[in-house]
Tab-separated table of C-alpha atoms and ligand atoms in Angstrom:
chain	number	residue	atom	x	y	z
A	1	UNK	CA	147.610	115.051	36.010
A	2	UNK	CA	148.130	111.559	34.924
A	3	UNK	CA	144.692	110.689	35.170
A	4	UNK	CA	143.244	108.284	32.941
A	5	UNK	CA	146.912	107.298	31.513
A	6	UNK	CA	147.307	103.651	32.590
A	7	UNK	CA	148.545	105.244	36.311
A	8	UNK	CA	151.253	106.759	34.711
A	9	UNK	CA	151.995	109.888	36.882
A	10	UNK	CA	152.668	113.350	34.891
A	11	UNK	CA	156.277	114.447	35.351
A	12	UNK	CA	155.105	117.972	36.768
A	13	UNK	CA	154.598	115.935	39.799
A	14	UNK	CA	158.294	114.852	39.867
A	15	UNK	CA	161.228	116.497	38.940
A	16	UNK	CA	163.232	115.151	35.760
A	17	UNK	CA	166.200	114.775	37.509
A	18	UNK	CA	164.837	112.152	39.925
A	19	UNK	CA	164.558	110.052	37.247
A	20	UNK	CA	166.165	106.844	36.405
A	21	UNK	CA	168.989	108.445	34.015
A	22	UNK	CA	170.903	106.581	31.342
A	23	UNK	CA	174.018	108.146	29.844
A	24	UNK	CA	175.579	105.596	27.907
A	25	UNK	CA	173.966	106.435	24.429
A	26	UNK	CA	175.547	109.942	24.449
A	27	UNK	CA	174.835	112.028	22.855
A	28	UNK	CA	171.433	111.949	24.269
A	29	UNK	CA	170.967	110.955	27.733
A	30	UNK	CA	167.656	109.192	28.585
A	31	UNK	CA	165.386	109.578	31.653
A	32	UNK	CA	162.851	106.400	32.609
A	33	UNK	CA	159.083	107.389	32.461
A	34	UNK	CA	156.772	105.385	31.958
A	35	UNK	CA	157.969	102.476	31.336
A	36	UNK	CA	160.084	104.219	28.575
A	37	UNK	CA	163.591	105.435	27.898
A	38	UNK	CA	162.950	109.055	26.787
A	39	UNK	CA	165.518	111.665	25.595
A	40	UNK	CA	166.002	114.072	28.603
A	41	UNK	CA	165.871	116.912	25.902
A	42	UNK	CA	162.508	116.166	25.158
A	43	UNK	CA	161.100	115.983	28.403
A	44	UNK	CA	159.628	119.687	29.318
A	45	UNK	CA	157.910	119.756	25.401
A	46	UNK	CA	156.580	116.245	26.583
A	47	UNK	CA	155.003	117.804	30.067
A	48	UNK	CA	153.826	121.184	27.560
A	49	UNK	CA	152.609	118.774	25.316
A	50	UNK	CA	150.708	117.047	27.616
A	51	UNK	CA	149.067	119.776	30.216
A	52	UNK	CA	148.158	121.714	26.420
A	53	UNK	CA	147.841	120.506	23.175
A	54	UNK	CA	144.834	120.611	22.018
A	55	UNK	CA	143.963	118.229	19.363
A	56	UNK	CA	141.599	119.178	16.355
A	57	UNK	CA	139.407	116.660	14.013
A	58	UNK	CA	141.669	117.433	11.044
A	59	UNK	CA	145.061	116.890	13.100
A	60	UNK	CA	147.611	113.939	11.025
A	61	UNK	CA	150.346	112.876	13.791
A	62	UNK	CA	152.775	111.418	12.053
A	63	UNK	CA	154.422	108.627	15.089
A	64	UNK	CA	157.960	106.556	14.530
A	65	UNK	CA	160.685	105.116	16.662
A	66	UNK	CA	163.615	107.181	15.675
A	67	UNK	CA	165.178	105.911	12.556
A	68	UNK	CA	162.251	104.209	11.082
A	69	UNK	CA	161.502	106.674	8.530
A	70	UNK	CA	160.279	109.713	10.402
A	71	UNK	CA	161.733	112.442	7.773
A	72	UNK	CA	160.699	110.416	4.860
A	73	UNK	CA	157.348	110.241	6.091
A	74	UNK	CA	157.197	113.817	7.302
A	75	UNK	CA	157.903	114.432	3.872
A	76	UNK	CA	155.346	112.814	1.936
A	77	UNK	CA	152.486	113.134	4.190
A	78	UNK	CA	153.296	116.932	4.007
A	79	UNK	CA	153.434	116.675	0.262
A	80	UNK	CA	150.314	114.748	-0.091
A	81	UNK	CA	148.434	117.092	2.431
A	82	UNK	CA	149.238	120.635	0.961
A	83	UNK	CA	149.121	119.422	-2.769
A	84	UNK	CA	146.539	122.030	-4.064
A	85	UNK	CA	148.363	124.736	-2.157
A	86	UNK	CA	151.811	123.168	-3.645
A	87	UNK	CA	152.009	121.190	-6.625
A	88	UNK	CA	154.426	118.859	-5.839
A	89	UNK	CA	156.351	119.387	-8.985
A	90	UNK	CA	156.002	123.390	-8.739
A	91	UNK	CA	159.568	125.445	-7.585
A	92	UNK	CA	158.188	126.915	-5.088
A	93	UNK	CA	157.579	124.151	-2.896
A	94	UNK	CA	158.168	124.194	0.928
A	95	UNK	CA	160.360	121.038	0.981
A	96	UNK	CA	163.002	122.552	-1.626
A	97	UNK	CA	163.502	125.377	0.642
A	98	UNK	CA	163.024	123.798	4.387
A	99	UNK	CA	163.865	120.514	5.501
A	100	UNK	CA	161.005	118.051	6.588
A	101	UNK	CA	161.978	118.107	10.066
A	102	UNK	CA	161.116	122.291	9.987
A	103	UNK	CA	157.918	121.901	7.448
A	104	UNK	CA	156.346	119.265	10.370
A	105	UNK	CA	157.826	120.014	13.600
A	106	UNK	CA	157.530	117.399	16.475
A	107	UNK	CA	154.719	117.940	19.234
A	108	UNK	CA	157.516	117.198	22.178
A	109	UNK	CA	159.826	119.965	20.963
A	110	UNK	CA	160.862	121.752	23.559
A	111	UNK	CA	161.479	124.639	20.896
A	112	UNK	CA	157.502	125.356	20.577
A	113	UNK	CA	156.431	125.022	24.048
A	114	UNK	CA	154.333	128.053	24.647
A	115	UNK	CA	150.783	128.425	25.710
A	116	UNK	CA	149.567	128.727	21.801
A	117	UNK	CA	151.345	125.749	21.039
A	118	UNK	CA	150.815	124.655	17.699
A	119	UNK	CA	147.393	126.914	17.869
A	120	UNK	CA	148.871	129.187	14.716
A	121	UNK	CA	149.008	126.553	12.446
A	122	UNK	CA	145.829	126.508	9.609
A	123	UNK	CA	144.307	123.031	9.814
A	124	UNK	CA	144.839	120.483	8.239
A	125	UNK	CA	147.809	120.531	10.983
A	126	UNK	CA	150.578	117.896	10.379
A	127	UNK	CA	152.566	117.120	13.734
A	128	UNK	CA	155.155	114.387	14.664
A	129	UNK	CA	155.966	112.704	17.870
A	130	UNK	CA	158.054	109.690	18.844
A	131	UNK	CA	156.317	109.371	21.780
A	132	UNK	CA	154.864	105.691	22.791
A	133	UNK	CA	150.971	105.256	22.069
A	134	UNK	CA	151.086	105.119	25.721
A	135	UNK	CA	152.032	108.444	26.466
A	136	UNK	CA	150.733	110.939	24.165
A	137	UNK	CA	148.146	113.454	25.247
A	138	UNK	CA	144.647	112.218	26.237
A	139	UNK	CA	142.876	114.312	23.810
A	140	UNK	CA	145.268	112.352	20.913
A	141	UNK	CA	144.075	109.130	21.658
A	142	UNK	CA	140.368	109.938	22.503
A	143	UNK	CA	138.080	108.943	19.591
A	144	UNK	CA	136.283	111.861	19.935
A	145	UNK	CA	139.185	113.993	18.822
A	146	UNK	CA	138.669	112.748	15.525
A	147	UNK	CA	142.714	113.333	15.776
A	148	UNK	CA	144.399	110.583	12.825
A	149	UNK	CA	147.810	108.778	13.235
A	150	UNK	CA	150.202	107.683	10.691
A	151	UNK	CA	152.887	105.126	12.123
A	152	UNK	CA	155.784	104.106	10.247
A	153	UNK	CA	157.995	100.986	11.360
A	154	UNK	CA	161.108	99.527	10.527
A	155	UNK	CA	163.319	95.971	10.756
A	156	UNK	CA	165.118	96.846	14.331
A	157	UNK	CA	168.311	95.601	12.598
A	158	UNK	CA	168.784	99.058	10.097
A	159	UNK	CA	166.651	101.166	12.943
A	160	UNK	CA	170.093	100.162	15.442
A	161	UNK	CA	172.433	100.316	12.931
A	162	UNK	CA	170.975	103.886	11.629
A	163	UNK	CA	170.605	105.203	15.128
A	164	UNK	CA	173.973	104.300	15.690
A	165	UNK	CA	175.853	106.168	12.773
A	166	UNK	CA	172.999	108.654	13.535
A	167	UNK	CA	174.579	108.980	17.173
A	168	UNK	CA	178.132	109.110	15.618
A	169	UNK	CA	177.546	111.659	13.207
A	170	UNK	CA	175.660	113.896	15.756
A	171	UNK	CA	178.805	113.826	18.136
A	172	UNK	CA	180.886	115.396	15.983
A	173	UNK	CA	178.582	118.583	16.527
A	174	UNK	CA	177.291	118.569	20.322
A	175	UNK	CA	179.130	118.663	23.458
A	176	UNK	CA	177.554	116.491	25.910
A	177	UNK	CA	174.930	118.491	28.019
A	178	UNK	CA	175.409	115.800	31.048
A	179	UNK	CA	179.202	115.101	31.501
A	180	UNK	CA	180.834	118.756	32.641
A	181	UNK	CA	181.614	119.496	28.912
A	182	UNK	CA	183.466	116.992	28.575
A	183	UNK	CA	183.317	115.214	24.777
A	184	UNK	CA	181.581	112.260	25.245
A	185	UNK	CA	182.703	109.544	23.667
A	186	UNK	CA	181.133	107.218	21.010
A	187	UNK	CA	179.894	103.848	22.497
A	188	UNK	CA	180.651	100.954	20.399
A	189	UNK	CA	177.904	99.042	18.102
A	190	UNK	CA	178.463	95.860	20.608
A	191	UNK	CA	177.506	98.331	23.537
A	192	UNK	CA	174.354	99.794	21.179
A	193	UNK	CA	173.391	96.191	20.720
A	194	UNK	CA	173.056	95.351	24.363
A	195	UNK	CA	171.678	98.672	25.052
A	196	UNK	CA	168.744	98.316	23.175
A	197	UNK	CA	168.179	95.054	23.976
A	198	UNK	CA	167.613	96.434	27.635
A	199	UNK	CA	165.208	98.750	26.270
A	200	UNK	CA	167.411	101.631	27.007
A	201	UNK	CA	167.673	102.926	23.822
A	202	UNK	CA	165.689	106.597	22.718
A	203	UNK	CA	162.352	106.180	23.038
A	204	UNK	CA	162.849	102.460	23.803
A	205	UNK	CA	161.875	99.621	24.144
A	206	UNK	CA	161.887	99.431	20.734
A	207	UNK	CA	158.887	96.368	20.722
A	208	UNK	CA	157.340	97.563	22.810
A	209	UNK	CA	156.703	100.711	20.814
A	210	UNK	CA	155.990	98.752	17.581
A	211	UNK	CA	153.456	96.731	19.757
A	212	UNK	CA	151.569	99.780	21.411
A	213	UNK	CA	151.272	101.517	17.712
A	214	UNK	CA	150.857	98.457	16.436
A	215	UNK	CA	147.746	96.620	18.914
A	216	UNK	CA	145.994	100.263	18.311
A	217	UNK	CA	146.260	100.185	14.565
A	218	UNK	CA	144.214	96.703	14.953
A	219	UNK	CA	141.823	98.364	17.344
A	220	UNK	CA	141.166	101.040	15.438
A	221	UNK	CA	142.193	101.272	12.090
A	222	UNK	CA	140.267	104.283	11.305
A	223	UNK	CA	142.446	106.336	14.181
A	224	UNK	CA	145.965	104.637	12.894
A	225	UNK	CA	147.432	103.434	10.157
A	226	UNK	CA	150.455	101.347	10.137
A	227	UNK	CA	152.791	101.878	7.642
A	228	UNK	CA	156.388	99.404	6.956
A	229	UNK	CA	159.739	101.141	5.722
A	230	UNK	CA	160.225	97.791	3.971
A	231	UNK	CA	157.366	98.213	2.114
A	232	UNK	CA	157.418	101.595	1.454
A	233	UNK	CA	160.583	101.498	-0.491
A	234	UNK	CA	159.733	98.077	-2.773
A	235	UNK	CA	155.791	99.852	-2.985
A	236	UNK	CA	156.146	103.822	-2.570
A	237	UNK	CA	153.334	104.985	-4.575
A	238	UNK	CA	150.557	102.354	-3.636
A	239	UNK	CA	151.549	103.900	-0.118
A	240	UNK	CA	151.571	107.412	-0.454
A	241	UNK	CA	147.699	106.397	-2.168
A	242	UNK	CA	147.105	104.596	1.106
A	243	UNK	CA	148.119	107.637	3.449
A	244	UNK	CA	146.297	109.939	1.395
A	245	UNK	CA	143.085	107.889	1.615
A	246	UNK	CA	143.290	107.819	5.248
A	247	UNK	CA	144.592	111.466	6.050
A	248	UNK	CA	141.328	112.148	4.282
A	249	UNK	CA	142.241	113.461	0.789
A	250	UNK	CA	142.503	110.488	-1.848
A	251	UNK	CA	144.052	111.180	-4.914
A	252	UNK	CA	140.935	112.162	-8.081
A	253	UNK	CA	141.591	110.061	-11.140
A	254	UNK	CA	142.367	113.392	-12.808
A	255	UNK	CA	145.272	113.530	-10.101
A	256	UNK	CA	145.678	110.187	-10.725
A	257	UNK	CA	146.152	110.749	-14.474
A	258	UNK	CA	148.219	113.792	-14.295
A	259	UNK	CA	150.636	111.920	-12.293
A	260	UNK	CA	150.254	113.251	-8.924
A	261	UNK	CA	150.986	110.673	-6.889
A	262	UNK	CA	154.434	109.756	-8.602
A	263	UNK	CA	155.331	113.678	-8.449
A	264	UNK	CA	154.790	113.330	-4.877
A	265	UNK	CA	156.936	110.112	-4.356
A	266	UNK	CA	160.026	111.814	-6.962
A	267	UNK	CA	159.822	114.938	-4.916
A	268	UNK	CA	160.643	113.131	-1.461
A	269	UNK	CA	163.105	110.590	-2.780
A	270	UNK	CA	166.173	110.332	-0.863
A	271	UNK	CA	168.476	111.138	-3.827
A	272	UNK	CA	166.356	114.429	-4.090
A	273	UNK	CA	165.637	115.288	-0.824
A	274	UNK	CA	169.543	114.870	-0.111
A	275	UNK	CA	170.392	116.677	-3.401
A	276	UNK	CA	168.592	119.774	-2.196
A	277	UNK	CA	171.000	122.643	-0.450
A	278	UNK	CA	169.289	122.862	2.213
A	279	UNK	CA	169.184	119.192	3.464
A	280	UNK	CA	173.172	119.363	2.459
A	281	UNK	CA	174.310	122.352	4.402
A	282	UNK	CA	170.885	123.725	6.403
A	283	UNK	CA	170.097	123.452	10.165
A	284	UNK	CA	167.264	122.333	11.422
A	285	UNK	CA	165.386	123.635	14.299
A	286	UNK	CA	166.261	121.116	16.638
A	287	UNK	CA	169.919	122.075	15.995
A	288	UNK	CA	170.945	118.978	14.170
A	289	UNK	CA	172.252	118.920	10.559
A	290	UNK	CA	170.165	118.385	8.169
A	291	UNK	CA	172.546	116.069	6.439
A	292	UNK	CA	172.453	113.902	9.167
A	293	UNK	CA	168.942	112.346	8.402
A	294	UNK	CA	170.116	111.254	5.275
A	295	UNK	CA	172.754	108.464	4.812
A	296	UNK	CA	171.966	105.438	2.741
A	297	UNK	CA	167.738	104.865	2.391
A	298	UNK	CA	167.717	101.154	1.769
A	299	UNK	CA	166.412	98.258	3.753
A	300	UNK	CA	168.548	96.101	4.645
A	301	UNK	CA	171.843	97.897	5.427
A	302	UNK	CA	172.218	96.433	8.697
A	303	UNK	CA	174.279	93.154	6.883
A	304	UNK	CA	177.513	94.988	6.461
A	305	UNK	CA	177.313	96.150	10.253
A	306	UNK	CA	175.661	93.523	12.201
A	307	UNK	CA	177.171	89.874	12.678
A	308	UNK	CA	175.050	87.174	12.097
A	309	UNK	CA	175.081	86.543	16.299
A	310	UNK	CA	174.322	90.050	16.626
A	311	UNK	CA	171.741	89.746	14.169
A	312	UNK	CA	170.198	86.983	15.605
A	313	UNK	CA	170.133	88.229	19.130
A	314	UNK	CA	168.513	91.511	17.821
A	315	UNK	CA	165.589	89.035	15.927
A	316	UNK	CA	165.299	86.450	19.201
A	317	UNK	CA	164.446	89.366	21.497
A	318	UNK	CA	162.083	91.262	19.305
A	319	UNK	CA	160.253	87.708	17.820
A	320	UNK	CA	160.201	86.774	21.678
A	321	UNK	CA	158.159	89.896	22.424
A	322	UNK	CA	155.545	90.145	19.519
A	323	UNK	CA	154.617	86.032	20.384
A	324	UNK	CA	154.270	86.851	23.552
A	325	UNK	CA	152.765	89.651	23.867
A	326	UNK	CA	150.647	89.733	20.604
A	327	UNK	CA	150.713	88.533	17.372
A	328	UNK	CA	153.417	89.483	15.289
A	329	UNK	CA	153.714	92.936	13.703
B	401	A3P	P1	169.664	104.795	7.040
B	401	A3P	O1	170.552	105.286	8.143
B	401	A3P	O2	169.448	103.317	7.093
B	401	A3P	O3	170.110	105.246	5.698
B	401	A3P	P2	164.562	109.009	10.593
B	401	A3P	O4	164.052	109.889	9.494
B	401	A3P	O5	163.469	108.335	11.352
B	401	A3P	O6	165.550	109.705	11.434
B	401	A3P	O7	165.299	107.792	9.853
B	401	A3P	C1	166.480	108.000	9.133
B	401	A3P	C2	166.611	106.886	8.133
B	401	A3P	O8	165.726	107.097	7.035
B	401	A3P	C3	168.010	106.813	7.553
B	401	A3P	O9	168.224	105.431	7.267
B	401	A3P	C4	167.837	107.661	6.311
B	401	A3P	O10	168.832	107.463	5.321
B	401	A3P	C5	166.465	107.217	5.830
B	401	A3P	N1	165.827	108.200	4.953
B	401	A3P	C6	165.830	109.545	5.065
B	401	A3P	N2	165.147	110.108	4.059
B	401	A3P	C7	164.667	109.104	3.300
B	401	A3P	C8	163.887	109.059	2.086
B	401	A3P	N3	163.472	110.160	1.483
B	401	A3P	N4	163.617	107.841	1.575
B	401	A3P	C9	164.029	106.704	2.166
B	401	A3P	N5	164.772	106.688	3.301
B	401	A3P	C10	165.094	107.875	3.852
């Protein structure tokens, strides 16, 4: 393994637990691969993903650094994708009954690691990952696949602050898997702060995963598209147009007229995708609450968390790396 991947070395060929571990940010501690922070949980779906996914020409992976969108997005690429199977504004839609997170599962899972992986699913197949450009499977990022990617980013400022409360909330309902059972306990948003700033946050560092998505999206703009939070909430519908055209299926001007797209955006609104049973009380295959995903859906929140210093440290260290390594984002 490992060849053709920058000389990064498949973990097969090591053992998880000889690497670098981080536990700080419990409730998910990280192992170094890389040149990433990755949740440990993720790792053997990572290696399955890797040694066998097999990628098809009608494949959408939908990439994000956690808290940047991912079940928003999820939600409205699945939406736009299966639109003449499910009307977005019929009852019997998928999304009223299953959370995004179980309608587009992510290809690192370690809950679908099997030898068929994915293989069941009809095409067009919709997958996640928030794996680094870097790291996904070979077959992904060949242009031969014909394999698309959607990524979505987000201001680091209300991607810290929402992994944060994320990490709070998702304490109150796991023990920690690396501490002897003991309840580990909640670092505070000063510790987050520098924690990140290292890089050693999930999935992390955070630029550098922008960067990778991003450089690739300038590459090759037909393989990924690079899609803003910001943006998506002051423009929603010019977006969801703009993913549509480039998963392939642009909306008709008789869609256009019978107000698809806007049926679409209404459907996966936070107010309604939180309103719906089973995104208040259901469970999601990865054993998290479903509530969780869903606290406040603006830009911007990060002012009544952050201080300004905080603030400013956050912007310094993320400015410093897209001058310096590229242009910015
Ligand atoms: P906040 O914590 O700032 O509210 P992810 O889906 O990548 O885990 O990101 C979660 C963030 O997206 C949370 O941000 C959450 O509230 C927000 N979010 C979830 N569903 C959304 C939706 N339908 N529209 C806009 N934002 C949404």
């Amino acid at each position: 393994g490992g060849q053709g991947n920058g000389g990064v070395t498949a973990i097969a060929e090591l053992t998880i637990s000889s690497l670098p571990l981080e536990t700080r940010c419990a409730p998910f501690p990280l192992r170094q691969h890389g040149g990433f922070w990755l949740p440990e949980t993720f790792l053997p779906g990572f290696e399955a993903a890797r040694a066998r996914f097999e990628p098809r020409p009608s494949d959408v992976l939908l990439a994000s650094f956690p808290k940047s969108g991912t079940t928003w997005l999820k939600a409205l690429a699945f939406a736009t994708l299966n639109r003449a199977a499910y009307p977005p504004s019929g009852e019997g839609h998928p999304l009223r009954r299953r959370g995004p997170h179980d309608c587009v599962q992510f290809l690192e899972s370690a809950l679908v690691v099997s030898d068929d992986m994915f293989a069941s699913l009809p095409p067009p197949r919709l997958l996640s990952t928030h794996l680094p450009y870097s790291l996904l499977p070979e077959g992904v990022k060949a242009d031969s696949s014909g394999c698309r990617i959607v990524y979505i980013c987000r201001d680091p400022k209300d991607v810290l602050v929402s992994w944060w409360l994320f990490t709070k909330k998702a304490l109150g309902t796991q023990d920690g898997p690396t501490n002897g059972g003991n309840k580990p306990t909640l670092y505070t948003l000063e510790e987050e702060l520098d924690l990140f700033c290292a890089g050693r946050s999930a999935n992390g560092p955070y630029w550098r995963h922008v960067l990778e998505y991003w450089a690739e999206s300038k590459r090759r703009p037909h393989k990924v598209l690079f899609l803003r939070y910001e943006e998506m909430t002051r423009e929603t519908t010019s977006n969801v147009r703009k993913l549509a055209e480039f998963m392939g299926c642009p909306f008709s001007g008789e869609e256009e007229a019978d107000g698809v797209p806007d049926a679409i955006v209404g459907l996966c609104s936070f107010d309604h995708l939180r309103s719906l049973e089973v995104n208040r009380n259901g469970v999601s295959d990865l054993n998290i609450n479903n509530d969780s995903y869903y606290r406040k859906g603006v830009a911007g929140d990060w002012a009544n968390y952050l201080s300004p210093e905080m603030a400013a440290q956050l912007d310094r260290l993320c400015h410093r790396w897209t001058v310096t390594q590229h242009e910015p984002p």
